[in-house]
Amino acid sequence: MNIEKNRIEKVEFYEPVSLNNRDFKRLSEFIMSQYGIKMPPDKKTMLQSRLQKRLKKLNYTSFRDYIDFVFSPQGQNEELTKMVDAISTNKTDFFREKIHFDYLYSQGIDDYLEKTGKSKISIWSAGCSSGEEPYTIAIALNEYNHHKRVIDFQILATDISSGVLENAMIGIYHEDKVAMFSEYLRKKYLLRGKDTYKHKVRIVTELRNKINFQRFNLVSQGYSGLGMFDIIFCRNVMIYFEREVQYRLLKQFTQCLNPEGYLFLGHSESITGYTLPLKQIKPTIFRKI
Ligand SMILES: C[S@@+](CC[C@H](N)C(=O)[O-])C[C@H]1O[C@@H](n2cnc3c(N)ncnc32)[C@H](O)[C@@H]1O
């Protein structure tokens, strides 16, 4: 009995701070305008729970004070990126929607090189999360190099969340994340960890050097400084945006995509209803015309 009582007294109980409608409105309008992320009323509980840790860390007992701080010049410098890290949905995987990588390897690159006469390819992984997507692209292109034709390629990988970008740059993953790698891919592209890294793997340097990771806000930054691309992946990102934001982004993607270049979208994203210089090749694969 006493043991149980002592145990309970030592546990730190934390009463969640609740987010009222007024504060939710302030925050959701800000998130929508700055990052394009839709925040309808049914997301209130999710937002409230995702931000609890931030309030606790900064010792705020009300959302009103926390939001005032986020909007202040000091908060913009110190807290904004952490708030974005907390609210963004970063789910991703290696070889997610594998059909895209298979298409590039088996036909997409051949067709593109034939049509353009190029031997150098520039790729953008927009909304790359913790790096699984750009590393998978790099593997597909490296395999193309080894088995089909030698091409030079470089990948730009961007995300709004600096937390996921840090992990992406380091390129260390739990072994569960690479369970789908064949023995051949494992030997070629993964380094096994030991001691504290026992159940971890690291992407080989050769592949890591192919990717330039950069923080970039797709909604409120200009795209012209990024250069032109032959292939753009923006998968499972626009699904969180309002339609007009999606359309603006798609127009900007097509402006920085070279003729005949490819745009890859996520499985539940489409360009239906938008006027764009894109031809559909497969359900989520488009070519610039
Ligand atoms: C669900 S993940 C998708 C990752 C990867 N593309 C995939 O399909 O596996 C969505 C990513 O988009 C990023 N994101 C959300 N809003 C963004 C914005 N305004 N600018 C740039 N990245 C954004 C999030 O931080 C998150 O890492």
Tab-separated table of C-alpha atoms and ligand atoms in Angstrom:
chain	number	residue	atom	x	y	z
A	1	MET	CA	0.000	0.000	0.000
A	2	ASN	CA	2.733	2.455	1.054
A	3	ILE	CA	4.884	1.483	-1.884
A	4	GLU	CA	1.994	2.225	-4.245
A	5	LYS	CA	1.316	5.602	-2.568
A	6	ASN	CA	4.984	6.634	-2.856
A	7	ARG	CA	5.028	5.661	-6.475
A	8	ILE	CA	1.968	7.757	-7.276
A	9	GLU	CA	3.321	10.773	-5.402
A	10	LYS	CA	6.506	10.700	-7.425
A	11	VAL	CA	4.677	10.703	-10.740
A	12	GLU	CA	4.332	14.156	-12.146
A	13	PHE	CA	0.741	14.778	-13.223
A	14	TYR	CA	0.206	17.283	-15.958
A	15	GLU	CA	-3.187	18.832	-16.518
A	16	PRO	CA	-3.559	19.489	-20.269
A	17	VAL	CA	-4.133	23.130	-21.109
A	18	SER	CA	-7.305	23.564	-23.124
A	19	LEU	CA	-7.564	25.564	-26.319
A	20	ASN	CA	-10.683	27.709	-26.535
A	21	ASN	CA	-12.402	28.631	-29.815
A	22	ARG	CA	-11.012	32.148	-29.894
A	23	ASP	CA	-7.403	31.037	-29.486
A	24	PHE	CA	-7.943	28.189	-31.931
A	25	LYS	CA	-9.158	30.712	-34.519
A	26	ARG	CA	-6.125	32.970	-34.020
A	27	LEU	CA	-3.733	30.079	-34.329
A	28	SER	CA	-5.444	28.239	-37.170
A	29	GLU	CA	-5.694	31.406	-39.303
A	30	PHE	CA	-2.020	32.082	-38.737
A	31	ILE	CA	-0.999	28.493	-39.610
A	32	MET	CA	-3.183	28.561	-42.695
A	33	SER	CA	-1.767	31.863	-43.976
A	34	GLN	CA	1.885	31.098	-43.214
A	35	TYR	CA	2.093	27.394	-44.020
A	36	GLY	CA	-1.042	26.651	-46.057
A	37	ILE	CA	-1.994	23.870	-43.634
A	38	LYS	CA	-5.784	23.487	-43.333
A	39	MET	CA	-7.068	23.772	-39.771
A	40	PRO	CA	-10.844	23.249	-39.801
A	41	PRO	CA	-12.647	23.173	-36.403
A	42	ASP	CA	-12.397	19.372	-36.182
A	43	LYS	CA	-8.591	19.758	-35.909
A	44	LYS	CA	-8.855	21.687	-32.646
A	45	THR	CA	-8.237	18.676	-30.397
A	46	MET	CA	-5.305	17.570	-32.511
A	47	LEU	CA	-3.731	21.048	-32.397
A	48	GLN	CA	-4.331	21.281	-28.661
A	49	SER	CA	-2.653	17.948	-27.997
A	50	ARG	CA	0.283	18.480	-30.354
A	51	LEU	CA	1.166	21.785	-28.676
A	52	GLN	CA	0.926	20.601	-25.045
A	53	LYS	CA	4.626	19.775	-24.882
A	54	ARG	CA	5.584	23.246	-26.108
A	55	LEU	CA	3.410	24.960	-23.492
A	56	LYS	CA	4.800	22.724	-20.793
A	57	LYS	CA	8.383	23.304	-21.903
A	58	LEU	CA	7.910	27.095	-21.818
A	59	ASN	CA	5.795	26.994	-18.642
A	60	TYR	CA	2.693	28.530	-20.199
A	61	THR	CA	-0.591	27.732	-18.508
A	62	SER	CA	-2.797	29.291	-21.183
A	63	PHE	CA	-2.862	29.133	-24.969
A	64	ARG	CA	-3.540	32.848	-25.113
A	65	ASP	CA	-0.142	33.618	-23.536
A	66	TYR	CA	1.596	31.029	-25.670
A	67	ILE	CA	0.101	32.439	-28.892
A	68	ASP	CA	0.982	36.027	-27.854
A	69	PHE	CA	4.549	34.823	-27.400
A	70	VAL	CA	4.610	33.010	-30.773
A	71	PHE	CA	3.384	36.187	-32.506
A	72	SER	CA	5.918	38.442	-30.749
A	73	PRO	CA	9.276	39.253	-32.406
A	74	GLN	CA	11.080	37.122	-29.808
A	75	GLY	CA	8.657	34.218	-30.333
A	76	GLN	CA	9.014	34.436	-34.118
A	77	ASN	CA	12.760	33.939	-33.644
A	78	GLU	CA	12.754	31.379	-30.877
A	79	GLU	CA	9.502	29.441	-31.012
A	80	LEU	CA	8.000	29.484	-34.492
A	81	THR	CA	10.130	26.669	-35.947
A	82	LYS	CA	9.504	24.539	-32.843
A	83	MET	CA	5.773	25.122	-33.121
A	84	VAL	CA	5.901	24.081	-36.787
A	85	ASP	CA	7.832	20.945	-35.826
A	86	ALA	CA	5.096	20.125	-33.319
A	87	ILE	CA	2.139	20.657	-35.644
A	88	SER	CA	3.399	19.155	-38.908
A	89	THR	CA	2.477	15.631	-39.949
A	90	ASN	CA	5.693	13.950	-40.992
A	91	LYS	CA	4.646	10.396	-41.756
A	92	THR	CA	6.869	8.914	-44.446
A	93	ASP	CA	8.640	5.708	-45.490
A	94	PHE	CA	11.354	4.376	-47.740
A	95	PHE	CA	9.888	3.177	-51.050
A	96	ARG	CA	6.522	4.728	-50.191
A	97	GLU	CA	4.328	4.439	-53.298
A	98	LYS	CA	6.965	2.249	-54.888
A	99	ILE	CA	5.321	2.494	-58.309
A	100	HIS	CA	6.944	5.938	-58.719
A	101	PHE	CA	10.489	4.653	-58.305
A	102	ASP	CA	9.800	1.617	-60.474
A	103	TYR	CA	8.449	3.895	-63.182
A	104	LEU	CA	11.521	6.150	-63.101
A	105	TYR	CA	13.910	3.214	-63.224
A	106	SER	CA	12.162	1.184	-65.896
A	107	GLN	CA	10.878	3.871	-68.262
A	108	GLY	CA	10.702	7.464	-67.000
A	109	ILE	CA	14.398	8.342	-67.136
A	110	ASP	CA	14.948	6.553	-70.464
A	111	ASP	CA	12.088	8.527	-72.048
A	112	TYR	CA	13.271	11.813	-70.554
A	113	LEU	CA	16.890	11.391	-71.695
A	114	GLU	CA	15.783	10.381	-75.153
A	115	LYS	CA	13.439	13.376	-75.513
A	116	THR	CA	15.824	15.992	-74.094
A	117	GLY	CA	19.275	14.611	-74.927
A	118	LYS	CA	20.366	15.394	-71.355
A	119	SER	CA	22.866	13.439	-69.266
A	120	LYS	CA	22.462	15.405	-66.054
A	121	ILE	CA	19.278	15.402	-63.961
A	122	SER	CA	18.147	17.712	-61.206
A	123	ILE	CA	15.461	16.540	-58.767
A	124	TRP	CA	13.480	18.277	-56.044
A	125	SER	CA	11.848	16.405	-53.182
A	126	ALA	CA	9.451	19.053	-51.822
A	127	GLY	CA	8.157	18.220	-48.334
A	128	CYS	CA	10.823	15.542	-47.850
A	129	SER	CA	10.156	14.964	-44.125
A	130	SER	CA	12.915	12.893	-42.445
A	131	GLY	CA	14.621	11.987	-45.742
A	132	GLU	CA	13.190	8.583	-46.684
A	133	GLU	CA	11.772	9.973	-49.938
A	134	PRO	CA	14.938	11.679	-51.277
A	135	TYR	CA	17.102	8.709	-50.215
A	136	THR	CA	14.783	6.356	-52.097
A	137	ILE	CA	15.021	8.592	-55.180
A	138	ALA	CA	18.814	8.525	-54.859
A	139	ILE	CA	18.791	4.726	-54.650
A	140	ALA	CA	16.583	4.438	-57.757
A	141	LEU	CA	18.877	6.744	-59.735
A	142	ASN	CA	22.043	5.112	-58.482
A	143	GLU	CA	20.675	1.740	-59.527
A	144	TYR	CA	19.828	3.232	-62.914
A	145	ASN	CA	23.448	4.394	-63.171
A	146	HIS	CA	24.838	0.990	-62.337
A	147	HIS	CA	22.541	-1.117	-64.477
A	148	LYS	CA	21.365	1.043	-67.371
A	149	ARG	CA	23.118	4.264	-68.345
A	150	VAL	CA	25.485	6.637	-66.548
A	151	ILE	CA	23.848	9.945	-65.626
A	152	ASP	CA	24.838	12.685	-63.257
A	153	PHE	CA	22.128	13.620	-60.745
A	154	GLN	CA	21.656	15.941	-57.805
A	155	ILE	CA	18.722	16.145	-55.382
A	156	LEU	CA	17.378	19.131	-53.480
A	157	ALA	CA	15.257	18.032	-50.508
A	158	THR	CA	13.239	20.645	-48.625
A	159	ASP	CA	10.817	20.797	-45.726
A	160	ILE	CA	9.309	23.404	-43.427
A	161	SER	CA	10.207	21.470	-40.288
A	162	SER	CA	13.801	21.832	-39.131
A	163	GLY	CA	13.379	18.910	-36.712
A	164	VAL	CA	12.804	16.373	-39.489
A	165	LEU	CA	15.475	17.970	-41.686
A	166	GLU	CA	18.107	17.464	-38.994
A	167	ASN	CA	17.313	13.742	-38.905
A	168	ALA	CA	17.278	13.595	-42.689
A	169	MET	CA	20.742	15.135	-42.957
A	170	ILE	CA	22.215	12.717	-40.433
A	171	GLY	CA	20.611	9.806	-42.310
A	172	ILE	CA	20.361	7.442	-39.336
A	173	TYR	CA	17.234	5.258	-39.055
A	174	HIS	CA	15.937	2.499	-36.845
A	175	GLU	CA	16.343	-0.902	-38.521
A	176	ASP	CA	12.536	-1.335	-38.569
A	177	LYS	CA	12.355	1.521	-41.057
A	178	VAL	CA	14.463	-0.376	-43.591
A	179	ALA	CA	12.805	-3.764	-43.162
A	180	MET	CA	11.683	-3.707	-46.801
A	181	PHE	CA	15.260	-3.324	-48.150
A	182	SER	CA	16.479	-6.405	-50.007
A	183	GLU	CA	19.792	-7.948	-48.941
A	184	TYR	CA	21.332	-6.444	-52.064
A	185	LEU	CA	20.160	-2.890	-51.232
A	186	ARG	CA	21.161	-3.270	-47.585
A	187	LYS	CA	24.739	-4.208	-48.442
A	188	LYS	CA	25.043	-1.441	-50.964
A	189	TYR	CA	23.380	1.501	-49.238
A	190	LEU	CA	23.284	0.918	-45.462
A	191	LEU	CA	25.941	0.958	-42.773
A	192	ARG	CA	25.167	-1.097	-39.676
A	193	GLY	CA	25.398	0.616	-36.313
A	194	LYS	CA	27.087	-0.845	-33.250
A	195	ASP	CA	27.038	-0.266	-29.467
A	196	THR	CA	24.508	2.528	-28.819
A	197	TYR	CA	23.583	2.427	-32.506
A	198	LYS	CA	23.050	-1.332	-32.436
A	199	HIS	CA	19.549	-1.294	-33.937
A	200	LYS	CA	20.241	1.608	-36.241
A	201	VAL	CA	21.501	1.918	-39.795
A	202	ARG	CA	23.051	4.844	-41.618
A	203	ILE	CA	22.735	5.746	-45.283
A	204	VAL	CA	26.132	5.471	-47.007
A	205	THR	CA	28.075	8.707	-47.606
A	206	GLU	CA	27.975	8.306	-51.383
A	207	LEU	CA	24.183	8.646	-51.297
A	208	ARG	CA	24.084	11.331	-48.608
A	209	ASN	CA	26.408	13.483	-50.712
A	210	LYS	CA	23.899	13.461	-53.547
A	211	ILE	CA	21.302	15.350	-51.506
A	212	ASN	CA	21.223	18.951	-50.425
A	213	PHE	CA	18.751	19.431	-47.546
A	214	GLN	CA	17.285	22.875	-47.048
A	215	ARG	CA	14.486	24.473	-45.042
A	216	PHE	CA	11.892	25.910	-47.406
A	217	ASN	CA	8.293	27.007	-46.933
A	218	LEU	CA	6.324	26.007	-50.036
A	219	VAL	CA	3.554	28.459	-49.220
A	220	SER	CA	5.270	31.726	-48.375
A	221	GLN	CA	8.656	31.630	-50.128
A	222	GLY	CA	9.460	32.442	-53.771
A	223	TYR	CA	10.553	29.478	-55.898
A	224	SER	CA	12.762	31.326	-58.388
A	225	GLY	CA	15.917	31.027	-56.253
A	226	LEU	CA	15.703	27.236	-56.241
A	227	GLY	CA	16.562	26.821	-59.921
A	228	MET	CA	14.994	24.536	-62.526
A	229	PHE	CA	14.275	20.843	-62.125
A	230	ASP	CA	13.799	17.819	-64.365
A	231	ILE	CA	11.796	15.933	-61.766
A	232	ILE	CA	9.722	17.186	-58.825
A	233	PHE	CA	8.299	14.995	-56.082
A	234	CYS	CA	5.693	16.676	-53.891
A	235	ARG	CA	3.822	13.778	-52.348
A	236	ASN	CA	1.419	13.764	-49.432
A	237	VAL	CA	2.030	17.444	-48.703
A	238	MET	CA	-0.671	19.309	-50.637
A	239	ILE	CA	-3.325	17.065	-49.179
A	240	TYR	CA	-3.089	19.267	-46.062
A	241	PHE	CA	-3.641	22.493	-48.059
A	242	GLU	CA	-6.719	24.424	-49.226
A	243	ARG	CA	-7.552	24.110	-52.933
A	244	GLU	CA	-6.426	27.601	-53.890
A	245	VAL	CA	-3.099	27.038	-52.136
A	246	GLN	CA	-2.725	23.725	-53.967
A	247	TYR	CA	-3.354	25.445	-57.307
A	248	ARG	CA	-0.806	28.187	-56.557
A	249	LEU	CA	1.799	25.579	-55.637
A	250	LEU	CA	1.115	23.467	-58.715
A	251	LYS	CA	1.528	26.540	-60.944
A	252	GLN	CA	4.842	27.309	-59.253
A	253	PHE	CA	6.016	23.713	-59.642
A	254	THR	CA	5.288	23.762	-63.354
A	255	GLN	CA	7.188	27.046	-63.688
A	256	CYS	CA	10.356	25.508	-62.292
A	257	LEU	CA	9.959	22.211	-64.130
A	258	ASN	CA	11.860	21.815	-67.422
A	259	PRO	CA	9.843	20.807	-70.519
A	260	GLU	CA	9.182	17.040	-70.551
A	261	GLY	CA	10.018	16.989	-66.812
A	262	TYR	CA	7.992	14.910	-64.344
A	263	LEU	CA	5.829	15.841	-61.386
A	264	PHE	CA	5.005	13.090	-58.870
A	265	LEU	CA	2.106	13.571	-56.449
A	266	GLY	CA	0.844	11.466	-53.542
A	267	HIS	CA	-1.720	8.706	-54.032
A	268	SER	CA	-4.669	10.824	-52.909
A	269	GLU	CA	-3.628	14.042	-54.664
A	270	SER	CA	-4.608	15.103	-58.157
A	271	ILE	CA	-4.629	18.046	-60.568
A	272	THR	CA	-8.277	17.611	-61.532
A	273	GLY	CA	-10.032	20.935	-62.061
A	274	TYR	CA	-6.814	22.955	-62.485
A	275	THR	CA	-5.508	24.369	-65.757
A	276	LEU	CA	-1.854	23.416	-65.922
A	277	PRO	CA	0.693	22.555	-68.630
A	278	LEU	CA	0.807	18.951	-67.452
A	279	LYS	CA	-0.082	15.656	-69.125
A	280	GLN	CA	-1.045	12.719	-66.997
A	281	ILE	CA	1.041	9.606	-67.659
A	282	LYS	CA	-0.178	7.488	-64.771
A	283	PRO	CA	-2.675	8.334	-61.980
A	284	THR	CA	-0.167	10.382	-59.936
A	285	ILE	CA	2.595	10.954	-62.497
A	286	PHE	CA	2.539	13.998	-64.787
A	287	ARG	CA	4.782	15.292	-67.561
A	288	LYS	CA	5.244	18.967	-68.402
A	289	ILE	CA	4.092	19.818	-71.927
B	1	LIG	C1	3.253	13.561	-44.663
B	1	LIG	S1	4.833	14.237	-44.927
B	1	LIG	C2	5.200	13.587	-46.553
B	1	LIG	C3	6.645	13.189	-46.709
B	1	LIG	C4	7.006	12.572	-48.067
B	1	LIG	N1	6.827	13.509	-49.134
B	1	LIG	C5	6.208	11.321	-48.314
B	1	LIG	O1	5.307	11.309	-49.151
B	1	LIG	O2	6.469	10.310	-47.662
B	1	LIG	C6	4.440	15.959	-45.258
B	1	LIG	C7	5.622	16.895	-45.091
B	1	LIG	O3	5.291	18.179	-45.629
B	1	LIG	C8	5.875	19.172	-44.823
B	1	LIG	N2	5.186	20.463	-45.002
B	1	LIG	C9	3.954	20.827	-44.543
B	1	LIG	N3	3.692	22.097	-44.875
B	1	LIG	C10	4.771	22.563	-45.555
B	1	LIG	C11	5.097	23.803	-46.147
B	1	LIG	N4	4.260	24.844	-46.094
B	1	LIG	N5	6.293	23.932	-46.753
B	1	LIG	C12	7.149	22.879	-46.806
B	1	LIG	N6	6.911	21.675	-46.261
B	1	LIG	C13	5.722	21.510	-45.645
B	1	LIG	C14	5.741	18.619	-43.410
B	1	LIG	O4	6.660	19.206	-42.507
B	1	LIG	C15	5.986	17.120	-43.638
B	1	LIG	O5	7.323	16.758	-43.391
